[in-house]
Amino acid sequence: MKEKFKSNRNSTVSYSLVIALFIILSIMSGAGLLGRKYSSLLVPVCCYIVAAIGLNMNVGISGELNLGQAGFMSLGAFTAVIVAGALNFHGVTAPALVLLICIVCGTLIAGFLGWLMSIPVLKLEGDYLAIVTLAFGQIIVNIINNVYLGIDENGLHFSFVNNSIQMQEDGKMLISGPMGATGVNTASSFLAGFLLVLISLIVVYHIMNSRNGRAIMACRDNRIAASTVGINAVAEKTLAFVISAALGGAAGALYGMNYSSFAATKFDFNLSILILVYVVLGGLGNMTGTIIATTLLVVLPEVLRFLSIYRMLIYAVVLIVIMIVTNNQTIRLRLKNLRQNKKESGKGAKTNG
Amino acid sequence: MKKKFLCLGLIAALCGAMTACGSSAGSSSVSSGSASGTVTKVSGDAFKLGASGPLSGDASVYGIAVKNAAELAIDEINKKGGIQFELNFQDDQADTEAAVNAYNTLADWGMQVSLLTVTSGSGQSVAPLYKQDNIFAITPSGSSTAVIYQDAENNKDPYGNIFQMCFTDPNQGKASADYLAEHTDLGTKVGIIYRNDDNYSTGIYNTFVAEAKEKNLKIVSTGTFTKGATDFSVQIKQAKDAGADIVFLPIYYQPASLVLQAAKNAGYTPTFFGCDGMDGILTQDNFDKSLAEGLYMLTPFSADATDEKTQSFVKAYKDKYGETPNQFAADAYDAVNALAQALENSDVTPKSSTDDITAALTKQFTSMTFQGITAPGDITWNENGEVSKEPRAIVIKDGAYVSAE
């Protein structure tokens, strides 16, 4: 019963944090207090939060280290570009509608490929699994890097490695190999990003507090013990993996519709690691922490711009310091004591008053 | 079990942080003398000139060269009186997302004219934003057609307010094939090694192959690699086995230096031929210069040219930064000077609206002739923003760039 309360409290904190942040930032952005620099970061922050929440489902809740989240993001992003290109070509241009269809398609495609991938991947455990997901992430990016896709009145045209597409006069290239997606009509907005974050939180908390969620966590804590009480470990892990991939795809779709031009090389191994850093810093299984960590780490390099050429150096140093500080037992204990003291003094003040 | 994962995650995170660290350290060692701030301040009214490029990360040699040369050109122009510039150069790590952030930082600063970006990928991602806000931009080195055309596959729908100081990639491929067809003494059997996940490399490769077919150049082998490749022995063996006596390398200089090393290890000595991305190979840290001996490249600039303009630029650059300028620096120097010339000839002032400045500059650039250090003759632009100038072939002799003619 106590557990249930705790998880409910966690989710309430997450929801209120996200909603409060959205309201404050919307007002600030509307009043022009943020400037273009920070306003333009709002959507990418939402993308990374969704991707990180998805990854936390896999790494934190299911306990499987996944190093291929950027691969799923790229799937979502390029699916979104193709769908948006096709919709625009046929005269559908309402941004909200295009974005909704793109995100749904991106989520489904990434989720489906996540499921396909989970068949060989979940046969493995621990480090081996991590390495295989890493390889899959690379494969996806390398394949997309060689895809040429165009659209004209006869439909979609596709070629691989070398561009051999012959199109009608009104044809338009959607993806051109290493040049990536070009000339996408952007459709993302902060509101859409906020809603996506909210939906992903609802999905993840709902699963965490369900029978499946408890089974997933049981498998994480002790797979053999879980299997002996009749839990289908592979099925539960697959569920977590697919949810993670699908959220990665949704994040990618939002990302893709936010930039008018991007290449597949953006979604390389480094990005996967970056998202993992958000998750680890935020705390495994801790969604509120993930949201805060992601926001901080995405905005940090932009805040540090005044440092000119030392920017990335300082960023790396700050990252190391944060990692060490947040994992130091003594500091954690002190923080805890501080919080308890505050609570007690608060109580004391009340009784006195 | 949970702890183990946490551990693994942390290690991975630290690795990521360390690579970021390493690349920054690399950049600061290359940049000599210009560590202070990114904004060049001047008194009085000045045009706000924005730019972004990689000051950290893989391609930082280019970004730093462009930044140095732009600062040099602006110092000279500001000293002369007349047109004044204030430069704000932002780091974009040659990354599309960071380039958009850099653009927004510049827009907040109130940029009026721009050098766009140093690299093509970044340029491609911010070009629509420049179009949207109608700010005039000339890129020193963003050579992809996607930087100036909205429909890059068919070279249709130019942005109109974005110009290039350098050749487009397709033109480089064509010019390289033409050069090799004319100079059969270098060799007749061509092997190619290119990076097939890179826009720059595939752009040149495609037009090179098409032009080679026209000119009856024989391509005997084609090797590919992707980002981050470190071992080229397979590609070199492939070219060697096919009997190639010219190896065409339409790639950047870091992988090229590894290709040269691999060729040396295999005892293979064909003529290597590169494009403008090869420039910078001699200033790379820890590079054995003897490897690049006899390397040909087609680039618009050579530091040993005897004309007065080039000489004075090379001298000023060497005095200020302690190294020989490469072609990126020269392009940036020309781009700033071309901007100054165009502004001089038009009647806009720093107080004019950006729409007026853009209209005036577009008119000037499409009608003026410019004489700079990146071409022996006149430089002109067409209304699409493409530059028209003569390429120069240079070769590395005794560890220095020398004209091949």
Coordinates of N, CA and C in Angstrom, one line a residue, chain A residues 52-130:
Chain A
A52 N 14.5 10.3 -23.5 CA 15.1 9.9 -22.2 C 14.2 9.1 -21.4
I53 N 12.9 9.6 -21.4 CA 11.9 8.9 -20.6 C 11.7 7.5 -21.2
G54 N 11.7 7.4 -22.5 CA 11.7 6.1 -23.1 C 12.8 5.2 -22.8
L55 N 14.0 5.8 -22.8 CA 15.2 5.0 -22.5 C 15.2 4.6 -21.0
N56 N 14.7 5.4 -20.2 CA 14.6 5.1 -18.7 C 13.7 3.9 -18.5
M57 N 12.6 3.8 -19.3 CA 11.8 2.7 -19.2 C 12.6 1.4 -19.4
N58 N 13.5 1.4 -20.4 CA 14.3 0.3 -20.7 C 15.5 0.1 -19.7
V59 N 16.2 1.1 -19.4 CA 17.4 1.0 -18.6 C 17.0 1.0 -17.1
G60 N 16.1 1.9 -16.7 CA 15.8 2.0 -15.3 C 14.8 0.9 -14.8
I61 N 13.7 0.8 -15.5 CA 12.6 -0.1 -15.1 C 12.9 -1.5 -15.5
S62 N 13.3 -1.7 -16.7 CA 13.5 -3.1 -17.2 C 15.0 -3.6 -16.9
G63 N 15.9 -2.6 -16.6 CA 17.2 -3.0 -16.3 C 18.1 -3.5 -17.4
E64 N 17.7 -3.2 -18.6 CA 18.6 -3.6 -19.8 C 19.2 -2.4 -20.4
L65 N 20.5 -2.4 -20.5 CA 21.2 -1.2 -21.0 C 21.1 -1.2 -22.5
N66 N 20.5 -0.1 -23.0 CA 20.2 0.1 -24.4 C 21.1 1.2 -24.9
L67 N 22.0 1.0 -25.9 CA 22.9 2.0 -26.4 C 22.4 2.4 -27.8
G68 N 21.2 2.1 -28.2 CA 20.8 2.4 -29.6 C 19.6 3.4 -29.6
Q69 N 19.3 4.1 -28.6 CA 18.1 5.0 -28.6 C 18.1 6.0 -29.7
A70 N 19.3 6.5 -30.1 CA 19.4 7.5 -31.2 C 18.9 6.8 -32.5
G71 N 19.2 5.5 -32.7 CA 18.8 4.8 -33.9 C 17.3 4.9 -34.0
F72 N 16.5 4.7 -32.9 CA 15.1 4.7 -32.9 C 14.6 6.1 -33.2
M73 N 15.3 7.1 -32.6 CA 15.0 8.5 -32.9 C 15.1 8.8 -34.4
S74 N 16.2 8.3 -35.0 CA 16.4 8.6 -36.5 C 15.2 7.9 -37.3
L75 N 14.8 6.7 -36.8 CA 13.7 6.1 -37.5 C 12.5 6.9 -37.5
G76 N 12.2 7.5 -36.3 CA 11.0 8.3 -36.1 C 11.1 9.6 -37.0
A77 N 12.3 10.2 -36.9 CA 12.6 11.4 -37.6 C 12.4 11.3 -39.1
F78 N 13.0 10.2 -39.7 CA 12.9 10.1 -41.1 C 11.5 9.6 -41.6
T79 N 10.9 8.7 -40.7 CA 9.5 8.4 -41.1 C 8.6 9.6 -41.1
A80 N 8.8 10.5 -40.2 CA 8.1 11.8 -40.1 C 8.3 12.6 -41.4
V81 N 9.6 12.7 -41.8 CA 9.9 13.4 -43.0 C 9.1 12.9 -44.3
I82 N 9.2 11.5 -44.4 CA 8.5 10.9 -45.5 C 7.0 11.2 -45.5
V83 N 6.4 10.9 -44.3 CA 4.9 11.1 -44.2 C 4.6 12.6 -44.4
A84 N 5.3 13.5 -43.8 CA 5.0 14.9 -44.0 C 5.2 15.3 -45.5
G85 N 6.2 14.8 -46.1 CA 6.5 15.1 -47.5 C 5.3 14.6 -48.4
A86 N 4.8 13.4 -48.1 CA 3.7 12.8 -48.8 C 2.4 13.6 -48.6
L87 N 2.2 14.0 -47.3 CA 1.0 14.7 -47.0 C 1.0 16.1 -47.7
N88 N 2.2 16.8 -47.6 CA 2.3 18.1 -48.2 C 2.1 18.0 -49.7
F89 N 2.6 17.0 -50.3 CA 2.5 16.8 -51.7 C 1.1 16.7 -52.1
H90 N 0.3 16.0 -51.3 CA -1.1 15.9 -51.6 C -2.0 17.0 -51.0
G91 N -1.4 18.0 -50.6 CA -2.1 19.2 -50.3 C -2.6 19.3 -48.8
V92 N -2.1 18.4 -48.0 CA -2.4 18.5 -46.5 C -1.3 19.3 -45.9
T93 N -1.6 20.5 -45.4 CA -0.5 21.3 -44.8 C -0.8 21.8 -43.4
A94 N -2.0 21.6 -42.9 CA -2.3 22.0 -41.5 C -1.2 21.5 -40.5
P95 N -0.4 22.3 -39.9 CA 0.7 21.8 -39.1 C 0.3 20.8 -38.0
A96 N -0.8 21.1 -37.3 CA -1.1 20.3 -36.2 C -1.5 18.9 -36.7
L97 N -2.2 18.8 -37.8 CA -2.7 17.5 -38.4 C -1.5 16.7 -38.9
V98 N -0.6 17.4 -39.6 CA 0.6 16.8 -40.2 C 1.4 16.2 -39.1
L99 N 1.7 17.1 -38.0 CA 2.5 16.7 -36.9 C 1.9 15.4 -36.2
L100 N 0.6 15.5 -36.0 CA 0.0 14.3 -35.3 C 0.2 13.0 -36.1
I101 N -0.1 13.1 -37.4 CA 0.0 11.9 -38.2 C 1.5 11.4 -38.2
C102 N 2.4 12.4 -38.3 CA 3.9 12.1 -38.4 C 4.3 11.4 -37.1
I103 N 3.8 11.9 -35.9 CA 4.3 11.4 -34.7 C 3.7 10.0 -34.5
V104 N 2.4 9.8 -34.9 CA 1.8 8.5 -34.8 C 2.6 7.5 -35.6
C105 N 2.9 7.9 -36.9 CA 3.6 6.9 -37.8 C 5.0 6.7 -37.3
G106 N 5.7 7.7 -36.8 CA 7.0 7.5 -36.3 C 7.0 6.6 -35.1
T107 N 6.1 6.7 -34.2 CA 6.0 5.9 -33.1 C 5.7 4.4 -33.5
L108 N 4.8 4.2 -34.4 CA 4.4 2.9 -34.8 C 5.6 2.2 -35.5
I109 N 6.3 2.9 -36.4 CA 7.4 2.3 -37.2 C 8.5 2.0 -36.2
A110 N 8.9 2.9 -35.3 CA 10.0 2.7 -34.4 C 9.6 1.5 -33.4
G111 N 8.3 1.5 -33.0 CA 7.9 0.5 -32.1 C 7.9 -0.9 -32.8
F112 N 7.5 -0.9 -34.1 CA 7.5 -2.2 -34.8 C 8.9 -2.7 -35.0
L113 N 9.9 -1.8 -35.4 CA 11.2 -2.2 -35.6 C 11.9 -2.6 -34.2
G114 N 11.4 -1.9 -33.2 CA 11.9 -2.2 -31.8 C 11.5 -3.7 -31.5
W115 N 10.3 -4.0 -31.9 CA 9.8 -5.4 -31.6 C 10.6 -6.4 -32.4
L116 N 10.8 -6.1 -33.7 CA 11.6 -7.0 -34.5 C 13.0 -7.2 -33.9
M117 N 13.6 -6.1 -33.5 CA 14.9 -6.1 -32.9 C 15.0 -6.9 -31.6
S118 N 13.9 -6.8 -30.9 CA 13.9 -7.4 -29.5 C 14.0 -8.9 -29.6
I119 N 13.6 -9.5 -30.8 CA 13.6 -10.9 -30.9 C 15.0 -11.5 -30.7
P120 N 16.0 -11.0 -31.5 CA 17.4 -11.4 -31.3 C 18.0 -10.8 -30.0
V121 N 17.7 -9.5 -29.8 CA 18.4 -8.8 -28.7 C 18.1 -9.4 -27.3
L122 N 16.8 -9.7 -27.1 CA 16.4 -10.1 -25.7 C 16.8 -11.6 -25.4
K123 N 17.4 -12.2 -26.4 CA 18.0 -13.6 -26.1 C 19.2 -13.4 -25.3
L124 N 19.8 -12.1 -25.3 CA 21.0 -11.9 -24.6 C 20.7 -11.2 -23.3
E125 N 21.8 -11.1 -22.4 CA 21.6 -10.4 -21.2 C 22.8 -9.5 -20.9
G126 N 22.6 -8.4 -20.1 CA 23.7 -7.6 -19.6 C 24.5 -6.9 -20.7
D127 N 25.8 -7.1 -20.6 CA 26.7 -6.3 -21.5 C 26.5 -6.7 -22.9
Y128 N 26.2 -8.0 -23.2 CA 26.1 -8.5 -24.5 C 24.9 -7.8 -25.2
L129 N 23.8 -7.7 -24.4 CA 22.7 -7.0 -24.9 C 23.0 -5.5 -25.3
A130 N 23.7 -4.9 -24.4 CA 24.1 -3.5 -24.7 C 24.8 -3.3 -26.0

